[in-house]
Amino acid sequence: MNFYNEVYKRKDELLEDLRTLCQIPSVFDPSTAKDNQPFGEANRKALDQMLAFGKRDGFITDDCDGYAGSIDIGEGEEVFGILGHLDVVPVNETGWHYPQFDATLDGDRLYGRGVADDKGPLLAAYYAAKIVNEMDFEKKYKIRVIFGCDEENGSSCVKYYFKHRPYPAMGFTPDADFPVVFGEKAMVGFNLTGKIDDEKIISINGGTRSNIVPNNACACLEGSLEDYEESFNAFLKENNATGSITMNNHVVLKVDGRSAHGSVPERGTNAIVLLCHYLHTITDNKLVAFIDDYFYEDTAGKKLGIAHSGALGALTNNLGILNYEDGHINMVLDVRFSNEVDPIKDVVDAVTKKASAYDLAVDYNATPSLYVDPESELIQKLHAAYVDVTNDHEHGPQAMGGGTYAKAMPNCVAFGAEFPGRDNKMHEDDETIVFEELLQSAAVYAQALYNILKK
Ligand SMILES: [Zn+2]
């Protein structure tokens, strides 16, 4: 069976479905949350739409109280799970060259929030399941395509889902990289709080999500333009940065950074950290000092004394959110590291010690690492499917920093859909995927499902 040809025959339909899903701005919105739509109206709408695709195609669907849903495809004693998500991260209002909430085909690429993370890959896997289902062979597993509505905001959707529904025997999540991910770093999310009064600084704000490098930050200061203008402009020049200084009751400083996924903070420029590097020259405020002392030009935790490199890669550290107003501090850090590191002894204790010296209190949430033997049957079969379809013999199973859904169920790993060396700009402006590669990923998924379902 040439799976690519089968996918290609359905490419217009797949694109149409993707456009329909991407036109729903399914960003977590607590203001419209209610019974049966815990993550807001748009996420509920995206869930209804995906369930409608399943019904249209003649499958049995399941709505798990608006947290997640599923489509059952085919017959089999056991269940093989595919775990994707329908929610997306917020968009910046400026910075996009295409409509944020659509799937626009320009040349060979699709653009729009969700085309790569994760609506496109989820649909690619769904189409793959449909193709394999139409093939006449004796199948070991029924396929269950499961889709959550809160992956980008803590994955409470699948936690709820698996509290109320059984685990599939095994599965994959099409929400990361090809060839296949055998390991994912452990994570600690920190919440730092405190109260530090300041005569000069009225507020500092930046960032929207722990897992995004903030691309802008803003400070409100007492005084007049003349107090800061010269030094601020010199600072921008020195750091090769853009920003602005304006007067609006107070002096307002804005600094631009560059966003990137929080698991690869070294690819971005953190606007909060940059702004605090300037503010540290005009104040000895302990919050500003903490940020400048431990985060400036360091996303590897060297200055915090927690740097480490292991089987799953090097430790990363992202300061994702800062809200500092009327002296009240709320700061969010996202730290990811290999399985050899002790989350409490090596990371939490070290950060707590440093933070308390700056009058900051620490609260945290730890997620364990994931490790599936690269020699296991699951990894081997998924990898073989990838090699079969792409003819890429160069790249083997790998580890990564992103925490995917794979951690939500046993015997599950992340599998595609970003190809090696590609940057689909997930979580960034102009999120994109090469349409041809999306079709190719569907072919890889179909080959993988065939390898696994075959008795
Ligand atoms: Zn995702």
CSV table of C-alpha atoms and ligand atoms in Angstrom, one decimal:
chain,number,residue,atom,x,y,z
A,1,MET,CA,0.0,0.0,0.0
A,2,ASN,CA,1.3,3.4,-0.9
A,3,PHE,CA,0.0,5.5,2.0
A,4,TYR,CA,1.2,8.8,0.5
A,5,ASN,CA,-1.1,8.2,-2.5
A,6,GLU,CA,-4.0,7.4,-0.3
A,7,VAL,CA,-3.5,10.6,1.7
A,8,TYR,CA,-3.0,12.7,-1.5
A,9,LYS,CA,-6.4,11.6,-2.8
A,10,ARG,CA,-7.9,13.1,0.4
A,11,LYS,CA,-5.8,16.3,0.5
A,12,ASP,CA,-8.6,18.8,-0.4
A,13,GLU,CA,-10.9,17.3,2.2
A,14,LEU,CA,-8.1,17.4,4.9
A,15,LEU,CA,-7.4,21.0,4.1
A,16,GLU,CA,-11.0,21.9,4.3
A,17,ASP,CA,-11.4,20.3,7.7
A,18,LEU,CA,-8.2,22.0,8.9
A,19,ARG,CA,-9.5,25.4,7.8
A,20,THR,CA,-12.8,24.7,9.6
A,21,LEU,CA,-10.9,23.9,12.9
A,22,CYS,CA,-8.4,26.7,12.6
A,23,GLN,CA,-11.2,29.3,12.1
A,24,ILE,CA,-12.3,28.5,15.7
A,25,PRO,CA,-10.1,30.6,18.0
A,26,SER,CA,-9.8,27.9,20.7
A,27,VAL,CA,-7.7,29.8,23.2
A,28,PHE,CA,-8.4,29.1,26.9
A,29,ASP,CA,-11.0,31.6,28.1
A,30,PRO,CA,-12.2,31.3,31.7
A,31,SER,CA,-14.6,34.2,31.3
A,32,THR,CA,-16.9,32.0,29.1
A,33,ALA,CA,-16.3,28.7,31.0
A,34,LYS,CA,-19.3,26.9,32.4
A,35,ASP,CA,-20.7,23.4,32.8
A,36,ASN,CA,-19.7,21.2,29.9
A,37,GLN,CA,-17.3,23.9,28.5
A,38,PRO,CA,-14.7,24.1,31.2
A,39,PHE,CA,-12.2,26.0,29.0
A,40,GLY,CA,-14.6,28.5,27.4
A,41,GLU,CA,-16.9,28.8,24.5
A,42,ALA,CA,-14.4,28.5,21.6
A,43,ASN,CA,-12.7,25.4,23.0
A,44,ARG,CA,-16.2,23.9,23.3
A,45,LYS,CA,-16.9,24.8,19.7
A,46,ALA,CA,-13.7,23.2,18.5
A,47,LEU,CA,-14.6,20.0,20.4
A,48,ASP,CA,-18.0,20.0,18.8
A,49,GLN,CA,-16.5,20.4,15.4
A,50,MET,CA,-14.1,17.5,15.8
A,51,LEU,CA,-16.9,15.3,17.1
A,52,ALA,CA,-19.0,16.4,14.1
A,53,PHE,CA,-16.2,15.2,11.7
A,54,GLY,CA,-16.3,11.8,13.4
A,55,LYS,CA,-20.1,11.6,13.1
A,56,ARG,CA,-20.0,12.7,9.5
A,57,ASP,CA,-17.6,9.9,8.8
A,58,GLY,CA,-19.8,7.3,10.5
A,59,PHE,CA,-17.9,6.7,13.7
A,60,ILE,CA,-18.9,6.5,17.3
A,61,THR,CA,-17.9,9.6,19.2
A,62,ASP,CA,-17.7,10.4,22.9
A,63,ASP,CA,-17.8,13.8,24.6
A,64,CYS,CA,-16.1,13.7,28.0
A,65,ASP,CA,-17.9,16.6,29.7
A,66,GLY,CA,-16.3,19.2,27.4
A,67,TYR,CA,-12.8,18.4,28.7
A,68,ALA,CA,-11.9,16.1,25.8
A,69,GLY,CA,-13.6,13.9,23.3
A,70,SER,CA,-12.8,10.8,21.2
A,71,ILE,CA,-13.7,9.1,17.9
A,72,ASP,CA,-13.6,5.3,17.8
A,73,ILE,CA,-12.4,3.8,14.4
A,74,GLY,CA,-12.6,0.2,13.5
A,75,GLU,CA,-12.8,-3.0,15.6
A,76,GLY,CA,-10.3,-4.8,17.8
A,77,GLU,CA,-9.9,-6.4,21.2
A,78,GLU,CA,-7.7,-3.7,22.5
A,79,VAL,CA,-7.5,0.0,21.9
A,80,PHE,CA,-4.6,2.0,20.3
A,81,GLY,CA,-4.8,5.6,21.3
A,82,ILE,CA,-3.9,8.8,19.4
A,83,LEU,CA,-3.8,11.8,21.6
A,84,GLY,CA,-4.0,15.3,20.2
A,85,HIS,CA,-5.3,18.6,21.3
A,86,LEU,CA,-7.7,21.2,19.9
A,87,ASP,CA,-6.8,24.2,22.0
A,88,VAL,CA,-4.1,26.7,20.9
A,89,VAL,CA,-1.9,29.3,22.5
A,90,PRO,CA,-2.9,33.0,22.3
A,91,VAL,CA,-1.9,35.1,19.3
A,92,ASN,CA,-0.2,38.5,19.3
A,93,GLU,CA,-2.3,41.2,17.6
A,94,THR,CA,0.6,42.4,15.5
A,95,GLY,CA,3.4,40.5,14.0
A,96,TRP,CA,1.3,38.2,11.9
A,97,HIS,CA,1.4,38.3,8.1
A,98,TYR,CA,-1.6,36.0,7.7
A,99,PRO,CA,-5.0,35.8,9.5
A,100,GLN,CA,-4.3,34.3,12.9
A,101,PHE,CA,-7.3,32.1,13.0
A,102,ASP,CA,-7.5,30.4,9.6
A,103,ALA,CA,-5.3,28.0,7.6
A,104,THR,CA,-4.0,30.0,4.7
A,105,LEU,CA,-2.1,28.3,1.9
A,106,ASP,CA,0.6,30.6,0.5
A,107,GLY,CA,3.0,28.9,-1.9
A,108,ASP,CA,3.8,25.5,-0.4
A,109,ARG,CA,3.0,26.5,3.2
A,110,LEU,CA,0.0,26.7,5.5
A,111,TYR,CA,-0.1,29.6,8.0
A,112,GLY,CA,-2.3,30.0,11.0
A,113,ARG,CA,-2.6,29.3,14.7
A,114,GLY,CA,-2.9,25.5,15.1
A,115,VAL,CA,-1.8,24.4,11.7
A,116,ALA,CA,1.3,22.8,13.3
A,117,ASP,CA,0.3,22.7,17.0
A,118,ASP,CA,-1.8,20.7,17.0
A,119,LYS,CA,-4.9,20.8,14.8
A,120,GLY,CA,-3.0,19.9,11.6
A,121,PRO,CA,-1.1,16.9,13.0
A,122,LEU,CA,-4.3,15.7,14.8
A,123,LEU,CA,-6.2,15.8,11.6
A,124,ALA,CA,-3.3,14.1,9.7
A,125,ALA,CA,-3.5,11.2,12.3
A,126,TYR,CA,-7.3,11.1,12.0
A,127,TYR,CA,-7.1,10.8,8.3
A,128,ALA,CA,-4.4,8.1,8.6
A,129,ALA,CA,-6.7,6.1,10.9
A,130,LYS,CA,-9.6,6.4,8.4
A,131,ILE,CA,-7.3,5.1,5.6
A,132,VAL,CA,-6.1,2.2,7.6
A,133,ASN,CA,-9.7,1.4,8.7
A,134,GLU,CA,-10.8,1.1,5.1
A,135,MET,CA,-8.1,-1.5,4.4
A,136,ASP,CA,-9.2,-5.1,4.6
A,137,PHE,CA,-6.9,-6.9,7.1
A,138,GLU,CA,-7.4,-8.5,10.5
A,139,LYS,CA,-6.8,-5.8,13.1
A,140,LYS,CA,-5.4,-6.2,16.6
A,141,TYR,CA,-6.5,-2.9,17.8
A,142,LYS,CA,-9.4,-0.5,17.5
A,143,ILE,CA,-8.2,3.1,17.1
A,144,ARG,CA,-9.4,5.8,19.4
A,145,VAL,CA,-8.5,9.3,18.4
A,146,ILE,CA,-8.7,11.4,21.6
A,147,PHE,CA,-8.6,15.2,21.6
A,148,GLY,CA,-8.2,17.4,24.6
A,149,CYS,CA,-9.1,21.0,25.0
A,150,ASP,CA,-6.6,22.3,27.5
A,151,GLU,CA,-3.1,21.0,26.5
A,152,GLU,CA,-1.5,24.4,26.4
A,153,ASN,CA,-2.7,25.4,29.8
A,154,GLY,CA,-1.8,22.4,32.0
A,155,SER,CA,-3.4,19.4,30.3
A,156,SER,CA,-6.2,19.2,32.9
A,157,CYS,CA,-8.4,17.9,30.0
A,158,VAL,CA,-6.6,14.5,29.7
A,159,LYS,CA,-6.1,14.2,33.4
A,160,TYR,CA,-9.9,14.5,33.7
A,161,TYR,CA,-10.5,12.2,30.7
A,162,PHE,CA,-8.4,9.4,32.0
A,163,LYS,CA,-10.0,9.7,35.4
A,164,HIS,CA,-13.3,8.9,33.7
A,165,ARG,CA,-12.2,6.7,30.8
A,166,PRO,CA,-9.9,3.7,30.5
A,167,TYR,CA,-6.3,4.0,29.2
A,168,PRO,CA,-5.7,2.6,25.7
A,169,ALA,CA,-3.2,-0.3,25.6
A,170,MET,CA,-0.6,2.1,24.0
A,171,GLY,CA,-0.5,5.1,21.8
A,172,PHE,CA,1.2,8.1,20.4
A,173,THR,CA,0.7,11.8,20.5
A,174,PRO,CA,1.2,13.7,17.2
A,175,ASP,CA,2.3,16.8,19.0
A,176,ALA,CA,6.1,17.1,18.8
A,177,ASP,CA,8.8,15.9,16.4
A,178,PHE,CA,9.7,13.1,14.0
A,179,PRO,CA,11.2,10.6,13.9
A,180,VAL,CA,9.9,9.6,17.4
A,181,VAL,CA,10.4,10.9,20.9
A,182,PHE,CA,11.5,8.2,23.4
A,183,GLY,CA,12.1,10.6,26.3
A,184,GLU,CA,10.8,13.9,27.6
A,185,LYS,CA,12.4,16.1,30.3
A,186,ALA,CA,11.0,16.5,33.8
A,187,MET,CA,9.5,19.9,34.5
A,188,VAL,CA,9.1,22.1,37.5
A,189,GLY,CA,6.8,25.1,37.2
A,190,PHE,CA,7.6,27.8,39.8
A,191,ASN,CA,5.4,30.5,41.2
A,192,LEU,CA,7.4,33.2,42.9
A,193,THR,CA,5.6,35.7,45.0
A,194,GLY,CA,6.4,38.5,47.4
A,195,LYS,CA,5.9,42.1,48.3
A,196,ILE,CA,8.6,44.6,47.6
A,197,ASP,CA,7.7,48.3,47.7
A,198,ASP,CA,9.5,50.7,45.4
A,199,GLU,CA,9.4,54.5,45.1
A,200,LYS,CA,10.3,54.5,41.4
A,201,ILE,CA,8.7,51.5,39.9
A,202,ILE,CA,4.9,51.5,39.7
A,203,SER,CA,4.6,48.3,37.7
A,204,ILE,CA,6.4,45.7,35.5
A,205,ASN,CA,4.4,43.4,33.3
A,206,GLY,CA,5.3,40.8,30.7
A,207,GLY,CA,4.4,37.4,29.4
A,208,THR,CA,1.2,35.4,29.1
A,209,ARG,CA,2.2,31.8,29.4
A,210,SER,CA,4.9,29.9,31.4
A,211,ASN,CA,5.8,27.9,28.2
A,212,ILE,CA,6.4,30.9,25.9
A,213,VAL,CA,9.4,33.2,25.9
A,214,PRO,CA,7.8,36.6,26.4
A,215,ASN,CA,8.2,38.9,23.4
A,216,ASN,CA,7.3,42.1,25.2
A,217,ALA,CA,7.5,43.7,28.6
A,218,CYS,CA,6.5,47.0,30.0
A,219,ALA,CA,7.4,49.1,33.0
A,220,CYS,CA,5.6,52.1,34.6
A,221,LEU,CA,7.9,54.5,36.4
A,222,GLU,CA,7.6,57.6,38.5
A,223,GLY,CA,9.4,60.7,37.2
A,224,SER,CA,9.7,62.5,33.9
A,225,LEU,CA,11.0,61.5,30.4
A,226,GLU,CA,14.2,63.3,31.0
A,227,ASP,CA,15.1,61.1,33.9
A,228,TYR,CA,15.3,58.0,31.7
A,229,GLU,CA,15.3,58.9,28.0
A,230,GLU,CA,19.0,59.0,27.4
A,231,SER,CA,20.0,56.0,29.4
A,232,PHE,CA,17.1,53.9,28.1
A,233,ASN,CA,17.8,54.7,24.4
A,234,ALA,CA,21.5,53.9,25.0
A,235,PHE,CA,20.5,50.6,26.6
A,236,LEU,CA,18.4,49.7,23.6
A,237,LYS,CA,21.2,50.5,21.3
A,238,GLU,CA,23.8,48.6,23.3
A,239,ASN,CA,21.6,45.5,23.5
A,240,ASN,CA,20.5,45.7,19.8
A,241,ALA,CA,16.9,45.8,21.0
A,242,THR,CA,13.8,47.7,20.1
A,243,GLY,CA,11.4,49.4,22.5
A,244,SER,CA,9.9,52.7,23.4
A,245,ILE,CA,9.7,55.4,26.1
A,246,THR,CA,6.6,57.5,26.4
A,247,MET,CA,4.8,59.7,28.9
A,248,ASN,CA,1.3,58.8,30.0
A,249,ASN,CA,0.7,60.1,33.5
A,250,HIS,CA,3.8,58.1,34.2
A,251,VAL,CA,6.9,57.1,32.3
A,252,VAL,CA,6.2,54.0,30.3
A,253,LEU,CA,9.1,51.8,29.1
A,254,LYS,CA,8.4,49.1,26.6
A,255,VAL,CA,11.0,46.5,25.4
A,256,ASP,CA,10.5,43.9,22.6
A,257,GLY,CA,11.9,40.4,22.7
A,258,ARG,CA,11.4,37.4,20.5
A,259,SER,CA,9.1,34.6,21.5
A,260,ALA,CA,9.9,30.9,21.3
A,261,HIS,CA,8.7,27.8,22.9
A,262,GLY,CA,9.5,27.6,26.6
A,263,SER,CA,11.3,24.3,26.1
A,264,VAL,CA,13.9,26.0,23.8
A,265,PRO,CA,14.2,29.4,25.5
A,266,GLU,CA,17.7,29.9,24.0
A,267,ARG,CA,15.9,30.4,20.6
A,268,GLY,CA,14.1,33.5,21.8
A,269,THR,CA,14.9,36.8,23.6
A,270,ASN,CA,13.2,37.3,26.9
A,271,ALA,CA,11.7,40.8,27.0
A,272,ILE,CA,11.2,40.7,30.8
A,273,VAL,CA,14.8,39.8,31.5
A,274,LEU,CA,16.0,42.5,29.0
A,275,LEU,CA,13.8,45.2,30.6
A,276,CYS,CA,15.0,44.2,34.1
A,277,HIS,CA,18.6,44.5,32.9
A,278,TYR,CA,17.9,48.1,32.2
A,279,LEU,CA,15.9,48.7,35.4
A,280,HIS,CA,18.7,47.3,37.5
A,281,THR,CA,20.8,50.3,36.4
A,282,ILE,CA,18.3,52.7,38.0
A,283,THR,CA,17.1,50.8,41.1
A,284,ASP,CA,18.4,48.3,43.6
A,285,ASN,CA,14.9,46.7,43.9
A,286,LYS,CA,15.4,43.1,44.9
A,287,LEU,CA,13.0,41.7,42.3
A,288,VAL,CA,14.7,43.5,39.5
A,289,ALA,CA,18.1,42.4,41.0
A,290,PHE,CA,17.0,38.8,41.2
A,291,ILE,CA,15.9,38.7,37.6
A,292,ASP,CA,19.0,40.5,36.3
A,293,ASP,CA,21.4,38.5,38.5
A,294,TYR,CA,20.1,35.1,37.6
A,295,PHE,CA,18.5,35.3,34.1
A,296,TYR,CA,20.3,37.8,32.0
A,297,GLU,CA,21.9,36.0,29.0
A,298,ASP,CA,21.4,32.7,30.8
A,299,THR,CA,18.6,30.2,30.0
A,300,ALA,CA,20.6,27.2,31.1
A,301,GLY,CA,20.4,27.8,34.8
A,302,LYS,CA,24.2,28.4,35.2
A,303,LYS,CA,23.8,31.5,37.3
A,304,LEU,CA,21.2,29.8,39.5
A,305,GLY,CA,23.6,26.9,39.9
A,306,ILE,CA,21.2,24.3,38.5
A,307,ALA,CA,22.7,23.7,35.0
A,308,HIS,CA,22.9,20.0,34.0
A,309,SER,CA,23.2,17.9,30.9
A,310,GLY,CA,22.0,14.3,30.7
A,311,ALA,CA,20.3,11.6,28.6
A,312,LEU,CA,17.4,13.8,27.8
A,313,GLY,CA,19.4,16.9,27.1
A,314,ALA,CA,20.4,20.1,28.9
A,315,LEU,CA,18.4,21.9,31.6
A,316,THR,CA,16.4,24.9,30.3
A,317,ASN,CA,15.0,27.8,32.3
A,318,ASN,CA,12.3,30.2,31.1
A,319,LEU,CA,10.9,33.2,32.9
A,320,GLY,CA,7.5,33.2,31.3
A,321,ILE,CA,5.3,35.7,33.2
A,322,LEU,CA,5.9,38.6,35.5
A,323,ASN,CA,3.3,40.8,37.1
A,324,TYR,CA,4.6,43.4,39.6
A,325,GLU,CA,2.0,45.9,40.7
A,326,ASP,CA,1.7,48.0,43.8
A,327,GLY,CA,4.6,46.1,45.2
A,328,HIS,CA,2.9,42.7,44.7
A,329,ILE,CA,5.0,40.2,42.8
A,330,ASN,CA,3.8,37.2,40.7
A,331,MET,CA,6.4,35.5,38.6
A,332,VAL,CA,6.3,32.2,36.8
A,333,LEU,CA,9.3,30.1,35.8
A,334,ASP,CA,9.4,26.9,33.7
A,335,VAL,CA,12.5,24.7,34.3
A,336,ARG,CA,13.0,21.4,32.3
A,337,PHE,CA,15.7,18.8,32.9
A,338,SER,CA,16.9,15.3,32.3
A,339,ASN,CA,15.8,12.2,34.2
A,340,GLU,CA,19.1,12.0,36.3
A,341,VAL,CA,18.3,15.2,38.1
A,342,ASP,CA,16.4,15.1,41.4
A,343,PRO,CA,13.7,17.7,41.0
A,344,ILE,CA,13.5,18.6,44.7
A,345,LYS,CA,17.1,18.4,45.9
A,346,ASP,CA,18.8,19.6,42.7
A,347,VAL,CA,16.3,22.2,41.4
A,348,VAL,CA,13.5,23.2,43.9
A,349,ASP,CA,15.8,23.6,46.9
A,350,ALA,CA,18.4,25.5,44.9
A,351,VAL,CA,15.9,28.0,43.4
A,352,THR,CA,14.1,28.4,46.7
A,353,LYS,CA,17.4,29.2,48.5
A,354,LYS,CA,18.4,31.8,45.9
A,355,ALA,CA,14.9,33.3,45.7
A,356,SER,CA,14.5,33.7,49.5
A,357,ALA,CA,17.7,35.7,49.7
A,358,TYR,CA,15.8,38.3,47.5
A,359,ASP,CA,12.6,38.1,49.7
A,360,LEU,CA,10.7,35.9,47.2
A,361,ALA,CA,8.5,33.0,48.3
A,362,VAL,CA,8.4,29.9,46.2
A,363,ASP,CA,5.6,27.5,45.2
A,364,TYR,CA,6.1,24.8,42.7
A,365,ASN,CA,4.5,22.0,40.6
A,366,ALA,CA,6.7,19.1,39.4
A,367,THR,CA,6.0,16.8,36.4
A,368,PRO,CA,8.1,13.7,36.1
A,369,SER,CA,10.2,12.8,33.0
A,370,LEU,CA,9.1,10.2,30.4
A,371,TYR,CA,11.4,7.5,29.2
A,372,VAL,CA,10.4,4.6,26.9
A,373,ASP,CA,13.2,2.1,25.9
A,374,PRO,CA,14.3,3.1,22.4
A,375,GLU,CA,14.6,-0.6,21.7
A,376,SER,CA,10.9,-1.3,22.6
A,377,GLU,CA,8.4,-2.6,20.1
A,378,LEU,CA,6.4,0.6,20.1
A,379,ILE,CA,9.4,2.9,19.3
A,380,GLN,CA,10.8,0.5,16.8
A,381,LYS,CA,7.5,0.2,14.8
A,382,LEU,CA,6.9,3.9,14.8
A,383,HIS,CA,10.4,4.7,13.7
A,384,ALA,CA,10.3,2.0,11.0
A,385,ALA,CA,7.1,3.6,9.6
A,386,TYR,CA,8.8,7.0,9.5
A,387,VAL,CA,11.9,5.6,7.7
A,388,ASP,CA,9.6,3.7,5.3
A,389,VAL,CA,7.7,6.7,4.2
A,390,THR,CA,10.4,9.4,4.3
A,391,ASN,CA,13.4,7.3,3.4
A,392,ASP,CA,15.3,9.3,6.1
A,393,HIS,CA,17.8,6.9,7.6
A,394,GLU,CA,19.8,9.6,9.2
A,395,HIS,CA,17.6,10.5,12.2
A,396,GLY,CA,17.0,8.1,15.1
A,397,PRO,CA,14.6,8.1,18.1
A,398,GLN,CA,15.3,11.2,20.2
A,399,ALA,CA,14.7,12.9,23.5
A,400,MET,CA,13.2,16.4,23.9
A,401,GLY,CA,12.3,19.1,26.4
A,402,GLY,CA,8.7,19.7,25.7
A,403,GLY,CA,6.2,18.1,28.0
A,404,THR,CA,3.6,16.5,25.7
A,405,TYR,CA,0.4,14.5,26.3
A,406,ALA,CA,2.5,11.3,26.2
A,407,LYS,CA,3.0,11.8,29.9
A,408,ALA,CA,-0.7,11.5,30.4
A,409,MET,CA,-1.0,7.8,29.7
A,410,PRO,CA,1.3,4.7,30.0
A,411,ASN,CA,3.0,3.3,26.9
A,412,CYS,CA,2.6,6.5,25.0
A,413,VAL,CA,5.2,8.6,23.1
A,414,ALA,CA,5.3,11.7,21.0
A,415,PHE,CA,5.5,11.0,17.3
A,416,GLY,CA,5.7,13.9,14.8
A,417,ALA,CA,4.7,16.0,13.1
A,418,GLU,CA,7.6,18.4,12.9
A,419,PHE,CA,10.3,17.1,10.6
A,420,PRO,CA,14.0,17.2,11.6
A,421,GLY,CA,15.5,20.5,10.9
A,422,ARG,CA,12.2,22.3,10.4
A,423,ASP,CA,10.9,25.1,12.6
A,424,ASN,CA,7.1,25.3,12.3
A,425,LYS,CA,7.1,28.4,14.6
A,426,MET,CA,4.8,26.8,17.1
A,427,HIS,CA,3.5,29.3,19.7
A,428,GLU,CA,5.0,32.1,17.6
A,429,ASP,CA,3.7,34.6,15.0
A,430,ASP,CA,3.1,33.1,11.6
A,431,GLU,CA,2.9,29.5,12.8
A,432,THR,CA,3.3,27.4,9.8
A,433,ILE,CA,3.6,23.9,8.2
A,434,VAL,CA,4.6,22.8,4.8
A,435,PHE,CA,1.4,21.4,3.4
A,436,GLU,CA,3.3,18.6,1.6
A,437,GLU,CA,4.9,17.6,5.0
A,438,LEU,CA,1.5,17.6,6.7
A,439,LEU,CA,0.4,15.1,4.0
A,440,GLN,CA,3.6,13.1,4.5
A,441,SER,CA,3.0,13.0,8.2
A,442,ALA,CA,-0.4,11.5,7.6
A,443,ALA,CA,1.3,8.9,5.4
A,444,VAL,CA,3.7,8.1,8.2
A,445,TYR,CA,0.9,7.8,10.7
A,446,ALA,CA,-1.0,5.5,8.4
A,447,GLN,CA,2.1,3.3,7.9
A,448,ALA,CA,2.6,3.3,11.7
A,449,LEU,CA,-1.0,2.3,12.4
A,450,TYR,CA,-0.8,-0.4,9.8
A,451,ASN,CA,2.5,-1.8,11.4
A,452,ILE,CA,0.9,-1.8,14.8
A,453,LEU,CA,-2.6,-3.0,14.0
A,454,LYS,CA,-1.5,-5.9,11.8
A,455,LYS,CA,-1.7,-9.2,13.7
B,1,ZN,ZN,0.8,21.0,21.1
